[in-house]
PDB file of C-alpha atoms and ligand atoms in Angstrom:
ATOM      1  CA  MET E 268     -22.316   7.712  -8.307  1.00  0.00           C
ATOM      2  CA  LYS E 269     -22.902   5.265  -5.468  1.00  0.00           C
ATOM      3  CA  ARG E 270     -20.249   4.725  -2.791  1.00  0.00           C
ATOM      4  CA  GLU E 271     -19.787   1.807  -0.399  1.00  0.00           C
ATOM      5  CA  ILE E 272     -17.114   1.459   2.283  1.00  0.00           C
ATOM      6  CA  MET E 273     -16.273  -1.945   3.748  1.00  0.00           C
ATOM      7  CA  ARG E 274     -13.841  -2.290   6.646  1.00  0.00           C
ATOM      8  CA  SER E 275     -12.385  -5.733   7.182  1.00  0.00           C
ATOM      9  CA  ALA E 276     -10.142  -7.418   9.733  1.00  0.00           C
ATOM     10  CA  ASN E 277      -9.873 -10.328   7.269  1.00  0.00           C
ATOM     11  CA  PHE E 278      -8.920  -8.219   4.283  1.00  0.00           C
ATOM     12  CA  ALA E 279      -7.589 -10.790   1.797  1.00  0.00           C
ATOM     13  CA  HIS E 280     -10.474 -13.206   2.365  1.00  0.00           C
ATOM     14  CA  ASP E 281     -13.223 -10.582   2.344  1.00  0.00           C
ATOM     15  CA  ALA E 282     -11.861  -8.726  -0.674  1.00  0.00           C
ATOM     16  CA  ALA E 283     -11.453 -11.983  -2.588  1.00  0.00           C
ATOM     17  CA  GLU E 284     -15.011 -13.045  -1.786  1.00  0.00           C
ATOM     18  CA  TYR E 285     -16.328  -9.643  -2.807  1.00  0.00           C
ATOM     19  CA  ILE E 286     -14.592  -9.765  -6.183  1.00  0.00           C
ATOM     20  CA  LEU E 287     -15.661 -13.366  -6.886  1.00  0.00           C
ATOM     21  CA  GLN E 288     -19.246 -12.491  -6.001  1.00  0.00           C
ATOM     22  CA  ARG E 289     -19.178  -9.518  -8.364  1.00  0.00           C
ATOM     23  CA  ALA E 290     -17.987 -11.895 -11.070  1.00  0.00           C
ATOM     24  CA  ARG E 291     -20.845 -14.309 -10.354  1.00  0.00           C
ATOM     25  CA  ASP E 292     -23.365 -11.467 -10.400  1.00  0.00           C
ATOM     26  CA  THR E 293     -22.036 -10.175 -13.718  1.00  0.00           C
ATOM     27  CA  LEU E 294     -21.875 -13.613 -15.360  1.00  0.00           C
ATOM     28  CA  ALA E 295     -25.499 -14.229 -14.388  1.00  0.00           C
ATOM     29  CA  THR E 296     -26.510 -11.628 -16.980  1.00  0.00           C
ATOM     30  CA  ARG E 297     -23.506 -11.082 -19.256  1.00  0.00           C
ATOM     31  CA  GLU E 298     -21.247 -13.363 -21.243  1.00  0.00           C
ATOM     32  CA  THR E 299     -17.947 -11.927 -20.013  1.00  0.00           C
ATOM     33  CA  PHE E 300     -16.668 -10.499 -16.731  1.00  0.00           C
ATOM     34  CA  ARG E 301     -14.332  -7.639 -17.519  1.00  0.00           C
ATOM     35  CA  ILE E 302     -11.987  -6.986 -14.629  1.00  0.00           C
ATOM     36  CA  ALA E 303      -8.952  -4.692 -14.393  1.00  0.00           C
ATOM     37  CA  LEU E 304      -6.339  -5.830 -11.875  1.00  0.00           C
ATOM     38  CA  SER E 305      -4.401  -3.358  -9.752  1.00  0.00           C
ATOM     39  CA  GLY E 306      -0.704  -3.675  -9.088  1.00  0.00           C
ATOM     40  CA  GLY E 307       1.695  -3.132  -6.223  1.00  0.00           C
ATOM     41  CA  ASN E 308       1.819  -5.308  -3.106  1.00  0.00           C
ATOM     42  CA  THR E 309      -1.605  -4.976  -1.489  1.00  0.00           C
ATOM     43  CA  PRO E 310      -3.554  -7.080  -4.009  1.00  0.00           C
ATOM     44  CA  ARG E 311      -1.239 -10.131  -3.955  1.00  0.00           C
ATOM     45  CA  PRO E 312      -2.857 -11.908  -0.949  1.00  0.00           C
ATOM     46  CA  VAL E 313      -6.295 -11.036  -2.316  1.00  0.00           C
ATOM     47  CA  TYR E 314      -5.450 -12.619  -5.675  1.00  0.00           C
ATOM     48  CA  GLU E 315      -4.051 -15.696  -3.917  1.00  0.00           C
ATOM     49  CA  GLU E 316      -7.308 -16.058  -1.986  1.00  0.00           C
ATOM     50  CA  MET E 317      -9.310 -15.653  -5.198  1.00  0.00           C
ATOM     51  CA  ALA E 318      -7.389 -18.469  -6.864  1.00  0.00           C
ATOM     52  CA  LYS E 319      -7.964 -20.718  -3.837  1.00  0.00           C
ATOM     53  CA  ALA E 320     -11.671 -19.877  -3.417  1.00  0.00           C
ATOM     54  CA  GLY E 321     -12.543 -19.769  -7.097  1.00  0.00           C
ATOM     55  CA  ALA E 322     -12.502 -23.472  -7.946  1.00  0.00           C
ATOM     56  CA  ALA E 323     -16.041 -23.282  -9.361  1.00  0.00           C
ATOM     57  CA  MET E 324     -15.517 -19.916 -11.055  1.00  0.00           C
ATOM     58  CA  ARG E 325     -15.969 -19.727 -14.822  1.00  0.00           C
ATOM     59  CA  TRP E 326     -12.506 -18.236 -15.351  1.00  0.00           C
ATOM     60  CA  ASP E 327     -12.938 -18.933 -19.063  1.00  0.00           C
ATOM     61  CA  ARG E 328     -15.477 -16.099 -19.148  1.00  0.00           C
ATOM     62  CA  TRP E 329     -13.155 -13.521 -17.576  1.00  0.00           C
ATOM     63  CA  LEU E 330     -11.365 -10.849 -19.584  1.00  0.00           C
ATOM     64  CA  VAL E 331      -8.460  -9.506 -17.539  1.00  0.00           C
ATOM     65  CA  THR E 332      -6.834  -6.121 -18.061  1.00  0.00           C
ATOM     66  CA  PHE E 333      -4.360  -4.120 -15.959  1.00  0.00           C
ATOM     67  CA  GLY E 334      -4.926  -0.604 -14.625  1.00  0.00           C
ATOM     68  CA  ASP E 335      -1.245   0.150 -15.036  1.00  0.00           C
ATOM     69  CA  GLU E 336       2.128  -1.435 -15.582  1.00  0.00           C
ATOM     70  CA  ARG E 337       5.719  -0.624 -14.843  1.00  0.00           C
ATOM     71  CA  CYS E 338       7.978  -0.277 -17.883  1.00  0.00           C
ATOM     72  CA  VAL E 339       9.791  -3.541 -17.320  1.00  0.00           C
ATOM     73  CA  PRO E 340       9.700  -6.998 -18.943  1.00  0.00           C
ATOM     74  CA  PRO E 341       6.919  -9.382 -17.831  1.00  0.00           C
ATOM     75  CA  ASP E 342       9.318 -11.566 -15.850  1.00  0.00           C
ATOM     76  CA  ASP E 343      10.770  -8.621 -13.903  1.00  0.00           C
ATOM     77  CA  ALA E 344      10.147  -8.638 -10.127  1.00  0.00           C
ATOM     78  CA  GLN E 345       8.573  -5.188 -10.515  1.00  0.00           C
ATOM     79  CA  SER E 346       6.053  -6.308 -13.145  1.00  0.00           C
ATOM     80  CA  ASN E 347       2.383  -6.088 -12.137  1.00  0.00           C
ATOM     81  CA  PHE E 348       1.652  -8.760 -14.727  1.00  0.00           C
ATOM     82  CA  ARG E 349       4.176 -11.108 -13.104  1.00  0.00           C
ATOM     83  CA  MET E 350       2.621 -10.529  -9.675  1.00  0.00           C
ATOM     84  CA  ALA E 351      -0.869 -11.271 -11.045  1.00  0.00           C
ATOM     85  CA  ARG E 352       0.327 -14.321 -12.995  1.00  0.00           C
ATOM     86  CA  GLU E 353       2.019 -15.814  -9.906  1.00  0.00           C
ATOM     87  CA  SER E 354      -0.796 -15.080  -7.438  1.00  0.00           C
ATOM     88  CA  LEU E 355      -3.932 -15.510  -9.559  1.00  0.00           C
ATOM     89  CA  LEU E 356      -3.718 -16.178 -13.289  1.00  0.00           C
ATOM     90  CA  ALA E 357      -1.547 -19.295 -13.213  1.00  0.00           C
ATOM     91  CA  PRO E 358      -3.030 -20.889 -10.046  1.00  0.00           C
ATOM     92  CA  ALA E 359      -6.599 -20.237 -11.292  1.00  0.00           C
ATOM     93  CA  GLY E 360      -5.781 -21.466 -14.784  1.00  0.00           C
ATOM     94  CA  VAL E 361      -6.852 -18.267 -16.540  1.00  0.00           C
ATOM     95  CA  ALA E 362      -6.015 -18.793 -20.201  1.00  0.00           C
ATOM     96  CA  ASP E 363      -3.450 -16.480 -21.824  1.00  0.00           C
ATOM     97  CA  GLN E 364      -6.009 -15.340 -24.409  1.00  0.00           C
ATOM     98  CA  ALA E 365      -8.213 -14.033 -21.571  1.00  0.00           C
ATOM     99  CA  VAL E 366      -5.445 -11.732 -20.349  1.00  0.00           C
ATOM    100  CA  LEU E 367      -4.562  -8.441 -22.051  1.00  0.00           C
ATOM    101  CA  ARG E 368      -1.006  -7.694 -20.926  1.00  0.00           C
ATOM    102  CA  MET E 369       0.466  -4.211 -21.162  1.00  0.00           C
ATOM    103  CA  ARG E 370       3.841  -4.638 -22.875  1.00  0.00           C
ATOM    104  CA  GLY E 371       6.072  -2.867 -20.369  1.00  0.00           C
ATOM    105  CA  GLU E 372       9.139  -4.065 -22.220  1.00  0.00           C
ATOM    106  CA  ILE E 373       8.626  -1.858 -25.290  1.00  0.00           C
ATOM    107  CA  ASP E 374       8.612   1.905 -25.883  1.00  0.00           C
ATOM    108  CA  PRO E 375       6.050   3.282 -23.356  1.00  0.00           C
ATOM    109  CA  PRO E 376       4.003   5.482 -25.739  1.00  0.00           C
ATOM    110  CA  HIS E 377       3.890   2.628 -28.261  1.00  0.00           C
ATOM    111  CA  ALA E 378       2.779   0.187 -25.562  1.00  0.00           C
ATOM    112  CA  ALA E 379       0.067   2.608 -24.397  1.00  0.00           C
ATOM    113  CA  HIS E 380      -1.267   3.153 -27.919  1.00  0.00           C
ATOM    114  CA  GLU E 381      -1.229  -0.575 -28.603  1.00  0.00           C
ATOM    115  CA  TYR E 382      -3.203  -1.310 -25.429  1.00  0.00           C
ATOM    116  CA  GLU E 383      -5.655   1.499 -26.045  1.00  0.00           C
ATOM    117  CA  GLU E 384      -6.318   0.180 -29.558  1.00  0.00           C
ATOM    118  CA  ARG E 385      -7.027  -3.305 -28.197  1.00  0.00           C
ATOM    119  CA  LEU E 386      -9.589  -1.915 -25.738  1.00  0.00           C
ATOM    120  CA  ASP E 387     -11.105   0.382 -28.368  1.00  0.00           C
ATOM    121  CA  LEU E 388     -11.547  -2.574 -30.740  1.00  0.00           C
ATOM    122  CA  ILE E 389     -13.426  -4.598 -28.117  1.00  0.00           C
ATOM    123  CA  ALA E 390     -15.560  -1.556 -27.273  1.00  0.00           C
ATOM    124  CA  ALA E 391     -16.384  -1.017 -30.960  1.00  0.00           C
ATOM    125  CA  GLU E 392     -17.275  -4.697 -31.407  1.00  0.00           C
ATOM    126  CA  ASN E 393     -19.770  -4.227 -28.550  1.00  0.00           C
ATOM    127  CA  ASP E 394     -21.128  -0.872 -29.789  1.00  0.00           C
ATOM    128  CA  GLU E 395     -19.640   0.903 -26.782  1.00  0.00           C
ATOM    129  CA  ALA E 396     -18.261   4.444 -27.015  1.00  0.00           C
ATOM    130  CA  ILE E 397     -15.531   3.426 -24.574  1.00  0.00           C
ATOM    131  CA  TYR E 398     -14.489   0.121 -23.027  1.00  0.00           C
ATOM    132  CA  ARG E 399     -16.469  -0.441 -19.837  1.00  0.00           C
ATOM    133  CA  HIS E 400     -14.971  -2.563 -17.081  1.00  0.00           C
ATOM    134  CA  ASP E 401     -17.413  -4.452 -14.886  1.00  0.00           C
ATOM    135  CA  LEU E 402     -14.967  -4.166 -11.981  1.00  0.00           C
ATOM    136  CA  LEU E 403     -11.838  -2.022 -11.997  1.00  0.00           C
ATOM    137  CA  LEU E 404      -9.492  -2.595  -9.060  1.00  0.00           C
ATOM    138  CA  LEU E 405      -7.299   0.240  -7.834  1.00  0.00           C
ATOM    139  CA  GLY E 406      -4.761   0.778  -5.081  1.00  0.00           C
ATOM    140  CA  LEU E 407      -3.726   3.892  -3.197  1.00  0.00           C
ATOM    141  CA  GLY E 408      -0.161   5.112  -2.984  1.00  0.00           C
ATOM    142  CA  ASP E 409       1.374   7.080  -0.114  1.00  0.00           C
ATOM    143  CA  ASP E 410       1.063  10.285  -2.169  1.00  0.00           C
ATOM    144  CA  GLY E 411      -2.555   9.608  -3.090  1.00  0.00           C
ATOM    145  CA  HIS E 412      -1.788   8.232  -6.544  1.00  0.00           C
ATOM    146  CA  THR E 413      -3.833   5.468  -8.041  1.00  0.00           C
ATOM    147  CA  ALA E 414      -2.989   3.278 -11.015  1.00  0.00           C
ATOM    148  CA  SER E 415      -0.021   5.293 -12.303  1.00  0.00           C
ATOM    149  CA  LEU E 416      -1.786   8.649 -12.033  1.00  0.00           C
ATOM    150  CA  PHE E 417       0.803  10.419  -9.904  1.00  0.00           C
ATOM    151  CA  PRO E 418       0.590  13.941  -8.436  1.00  0.00           C
ATOM    152  CA  GLU E 419       1.945  16.562 -10.858  1.00  0.00           C
ATOM    153  CA  SER E 420       2.092  14.094 -13.747  1.00  0.00           C
ATOM    154  CA  THR E 421       0.790  14.933 -17.211  1.00  0.00           C
ATOM    155  CA  ALA E 422      -1.710  12.063 -17.330  1.00  0.00           C
ATOM    156  CA  LEU E 423      -3.827  13.788 -14.666  1.00  0.00           C
ATOM    157  CA  SER E 424      -5.067  16.272 -17.271  1.00  0.00           C
ATOM    158  CA  GLU E 425      -5.737  13.677 -20.007  1.00  0.00           C
ATOM    159  CA  GLY E 426      -9.431  13.951 -20.856  1.00  0.00           C
ATOM    160  CA  GLU E 427      -9.623  11.940 -24.107  1.00  0.00           C
ATOM    161  CA  ARG E 428      -7.068   9.128 -24.286  1.00  0.00           C
ATOM    162  CA  ARG E 429      -7.904   5.905 -22.489  1.00  0.00           C
ATOM    163  CA  VAL E 430      -4.370   4.596 -21.909  1.00  0.00           C
ATOM    164  CA  VAL E 431      -1.173   6.671 -21.846  1.00  0.00           C
ATOM    165  CA  ALA E 432       2.493   6.545 -20.978  1.00  0.00           C
ATOM    166  CA  ASN E 433       3.075   8.694 -17.907  1.00  0.00           C
ATOM    167  CA  PHE E 434       6.310   9.885 -16.311  1.00  0.00           C
ATOM    168  CA  SER E 435       6.258   9.806 -12.515  1.00  0.00           C
ATOM    169  CA  PRO E 436       8.090  12.844 -11.087  1.00  0.00           C
ATOM    170  CA  SER E 437       8.309  11.172  -7.661  1.00  0.00           C
ATOM    171  CA  MET E 438       9.601   7.829  -8.931  1.00  0.00           C
ATOM    172  CA  GLN E 439      11.548   9.274 -11.855  1.00  0.00           C
ATOM    173  CA  ASN E 440      10.357   6.487 -14.151  1.00  0.00           C
ATOM    174  CA  TRP E 441       7.835   5.787 -16.898  1.00  0.00           C
ATOM    175  CA  ARG E 442       4.626   3.876 -16.453  1.00  0.00           C
ATOM    176  CA  ILE E 443       1.701   2.820 -18.654  1.00  0.00           C
ATOM    177  CA  THR E 444      -1.637   3.732 -17.111  1.00  0.00           C
ATOM    178  CA  PHE E 445      -5.383   3.939 -17.526  1.00  0.00           C
ATOM    179  CA  THR E 446      -6.606   7.523 -17.591  1.00  0.00           C
ATOM    180  CA  TYR E 447      -9.581   9.028 -15.765  1.00  0.00           C
ATOM    181  CA  PRO E 448     -11.867   8.697 -18.838  1.00  0.00           C
ATOM    182  CA  LEU E 449     -11.307   4.935 -18.916  1.00  0.00           C
ATOM    183  CA  ILE E 450     -11.427   4.475 -15.137  1.00  0.00           C
ATOM    184  CA  ASN E 451     -14.558   6.597 -14.771  1.00  0.00           C
ATOM    185  CA  ALA E 452     -16.314   4.609 -17.510  1.00  0.00           C
ATOM    186  CA  ALA E 453     -16.278   1.503 -15.282  1.00  0.00           C
ATOM    187  CA  ARG E 454     -19.489   0.045 -13.909  1.00  0.00           C
ATOM    188  CA  GLU E 455     -17.708  -0.329 -10.586  1.00  0.00           C
ATOM    189  CA  VAL E 456     -14.353   0.823  -9.235  1.00  0.00           C
ATOM    190  CA  CYS E 457     -13.037  -0.985  -6.158  1.00  0.00           C
ATOM    191  CA  PHE E 458     -10.157   0.411  -4.102  1.00  0.00           C
ATOM    192  CA  LEU E 459      -8.210  -2.242  -2.194  1.00  0.00           C
ATOM    193  CA  VAL E 460      -6.356  -0.453   0.607  1.00  0.00           C
ATOM    194  CA  ASN E 461      -4.431  -1.485   3.688  1.00  0.00           C
ATOM    195  CA  ASN E 462      -6.008   1.105   5.958  1.00  0.00           C
ATOM    196  CA  ARG E 463      -3.443   0.596   8.697  1.00  0.00           C
ATOM    197  CA  LYS E 464      -0.990   2.318   6.393  1.00  0.00           C
ATOM    198  CA  HIS E 465      -3.243   4.982   4.956  1.00  0.00           C
ATOM    199  CA  ALA E 466      -6.041   5.782   7.428  1.00  0.00           C
ATOM    200  CA  ASP E 467      -5.645   9.592   7.352  1.00  0.00           C
ATOM    201  CA  LEU E 468      -4.979   9.668   3.598  1.00  0.00           C
ATOM    202  CA  VAL E 469      -8.106   7.582   2.940  1.00  0.00           C
ATOM    203  CA  GLU E 470     -10.197  10.043   4.948  1.00  0.00           C
ATOM    204  CA  ARG E 471      -8.864  12.959   2.888  1.00  0.00           C
ATOM    205  CA  VAL E 472      -9.481  11.135  -0.377  1.00  0.00           C
ATOM    206  CA  LEU E 473     -12.997  10.161   0.733  1.00  0.00           C
ATOM    207  CA  ALA E 474     -13.588  13.814   1.610  1.00  0.00           C
ATOM    208  CA  GLY E 475     -12.839  14.647  -2.034  1.00  0.00           C
ATOM    209  CA  ASP E 476      -9.473  16.357  -1.603  1.00  0.00           C
ATOM    210  CA  THR E 477      -8.414  16.483  -5.243  1.00  0.00           C
ATOM    211  CA  ARG E 478      -4.804  17.212  -4.307  1.00  0.00           C
ATOM    212  CA  TYR E 479      -4.751  13.423  -4.319  1.00  0.00           C
ATOM    213  CA  PRO E 480      -5.278  11.811  -7.757  1.00  0.00           C
ATOM    214  CA  ALA E 481      -7.356   8.987  -6.232  1.00  0.00           C
ATOM    215  CA  ALA E 482      -9.989  11.545  -5.218  1.00  0.00           C
ATOM    216  CA  ARG E 483     -10.660  12.305  -8.873  1.00  0.00           C
ATOM    217  CA  VAL E 484     -11.872   8.773  -9.568  1.00  0.00           C
ATOM    218  CA  GLN E 485     -15.594   9.346  -9.981  1.00  0.00           C
ATOM    219  CA  PRO E 486     -17.312   6.769 -12.198  1.00  0.00           C
ATOM    220  CA  GLY E 487     -20.238   8.781 -13.574  1.00  0.00           C
ATOM    221  CA  ASP E 488     -23.020   6.220 -13.487  1.00  0.00           C
ATOM    222  CA  GLY E 489     -20.998   3.570 -11.672  1.00  0.00           C
ATOM    223  CA  GLN E 490     -20.203   2.617  -8.112  1.00  0.00           C
ATOM    224  CA  ILE E 491     -17.102   3.168  -5.992  1.00  0.00           C
ATOM    225  CA  THR E 492     -16.375   0.537  -3.378  1.00  0.00           C
ATOM    226  CA  TRP E 493     -13.613   0.881  -0.797  1.00  0.00           C
ATOM    227  CA  ILE E 494     -12.424  -2.294   0.893  1.00  0.00           C
ATOM    228  CA  LEU E 495     -10.208  -1.200   3.782  1.00  0.00           C
ATOM    229  CA  GLY E 496      -8.035  -3.640   5.645  1.00  0.00           C
ATOM    230  CA  THR E 497      -8.126  -2.674   9.337  1.00  0.00           C
TER     231      THR E 497
HETATM  232  C1  6PG H1473       1.515   0.105  -8.989  1.00  0.00           C
HETATM  233  C2  6PG H1473       0.065   0.295  -8.650  1.00  0.00           C
HETATM  234  C3  6PG H1473      -0.076   1.442  -7.715  1.00  0.00           C
HETATM  235  C4  6PG H1473      -0.349   0.802  -6.375  1.00  0.00           C
HETATM  236  C5  6PG H1473      -0.135   1.766  -5.242  1.00  0.00           C
HETATM  237  C6  6PG H1473      -0.221   1.031  -3.899  1.00  0.00           C
HETATM  238  O1  6PG H1473       1.810  -0.268 -10.129  1.00  0.00           O
HETATM  239  O2  6PG H1473       2.306   0.274  -8.060  1.00  0.00           O
HETATM  240  O3  6PG H1473      -0.778   0.241  -9.606  1.00  0.00           O
HETATM  241  O4  6PG H1473      -1.093   2.352  -8.027  1.00  0.00           O
HETATM  242  O5  6PG H1473      -1.693   0.318  -6.366  1.00  0.00           O
HETATM  243  O6  6PG H1473       1.167   2.320  -5.397  1.00  0.00           O
HETATM  244  O7  6PG H1473       0.813   0.082  -3.869  1.00  0.00           O
HETATM  245  P1  6PG H1473       0.947  -0.965  -2.635  1.00  0.00           P
HETATM  246  O8  6PG H1473      -0.235  -1.862  -2.735  1.00  0.00           O
HETATM  247  O9  6PG H1473       2.239  -1.668  -2.903  1.00  0.00           O
HETATM  248  O10 6PG H1473       0.941  -0.132  -1.385  1.00  0.00           O
END
C-alpha cells in the first residue's frame, strides 16, 4: 500500500484538481471512471470547484457511487446525495444513469442489500471478485469515523459484506455504509480533511491507531492519499 500526503492552503481548488486529474488518468486507459463520493460538509466546496473546472471532463464516462448515506429522503438537507447533486452532479451535468444513489428513504438493511447487489452485478459483468473503485473519497469525523464506520458499531467487524446498514451509537441513528472489504478493494482511497479541525486526530490515524475506524482503511494493493486543508 502506497501513501501520499498533500497539505494545501487552497484546499478546495487543489483537491478538485487532484480528483479531476485522477479521472483523466483513468479515462486514458479505461472506459469508465468509478468514483465514490464522500458526504458531510468538507467535500461540498471541492465538488463545486470540480463542476466549475471540469468543463472539458467526460462526465458521461463517470460512474458515481456514495461511500455512505444518511437514512433520509434524497431531498432532505441531511442527504449526502442532495449535497452532491447540488454541488457537483447537477452543475456538471452528470446524467442520472451515471449515479448510483443509496435509497436512504427505505428500510436501511433493504437499501444496503439493494446497493450491494447493484455493485456486485457490475463487478460480475467485469469479471471482478468485488467492485473496485478507481477513486474512493472519504472524510474523517471528530471520533475518527469514516464513511459511516463509527467507533463501537457493528459494521467495523464486517469482513464479507460490501454494503451494510449500520447503527451509530454516538449519533443514535441508522446509516448505510461501505464496509472495509469494499473500501480496501479500491485502487485509490483519498481522504479529504480540513486539517485545521483535526490535526492531532489525523496524526494518530496516520500513525495507525486503530481505535479510530479511519486507521483501518488499508487498500491492499491500492494507494491512500490524504489531502489536508491547512
Ligand atoms: C457523513 C460522512 C462522514 C463525514 C465525516 C466528516 O455522511 O457524514 O460520510 O463520514 O465524511 O463525518 O464530516 P464533515 O466533512 O462534515 O466534517
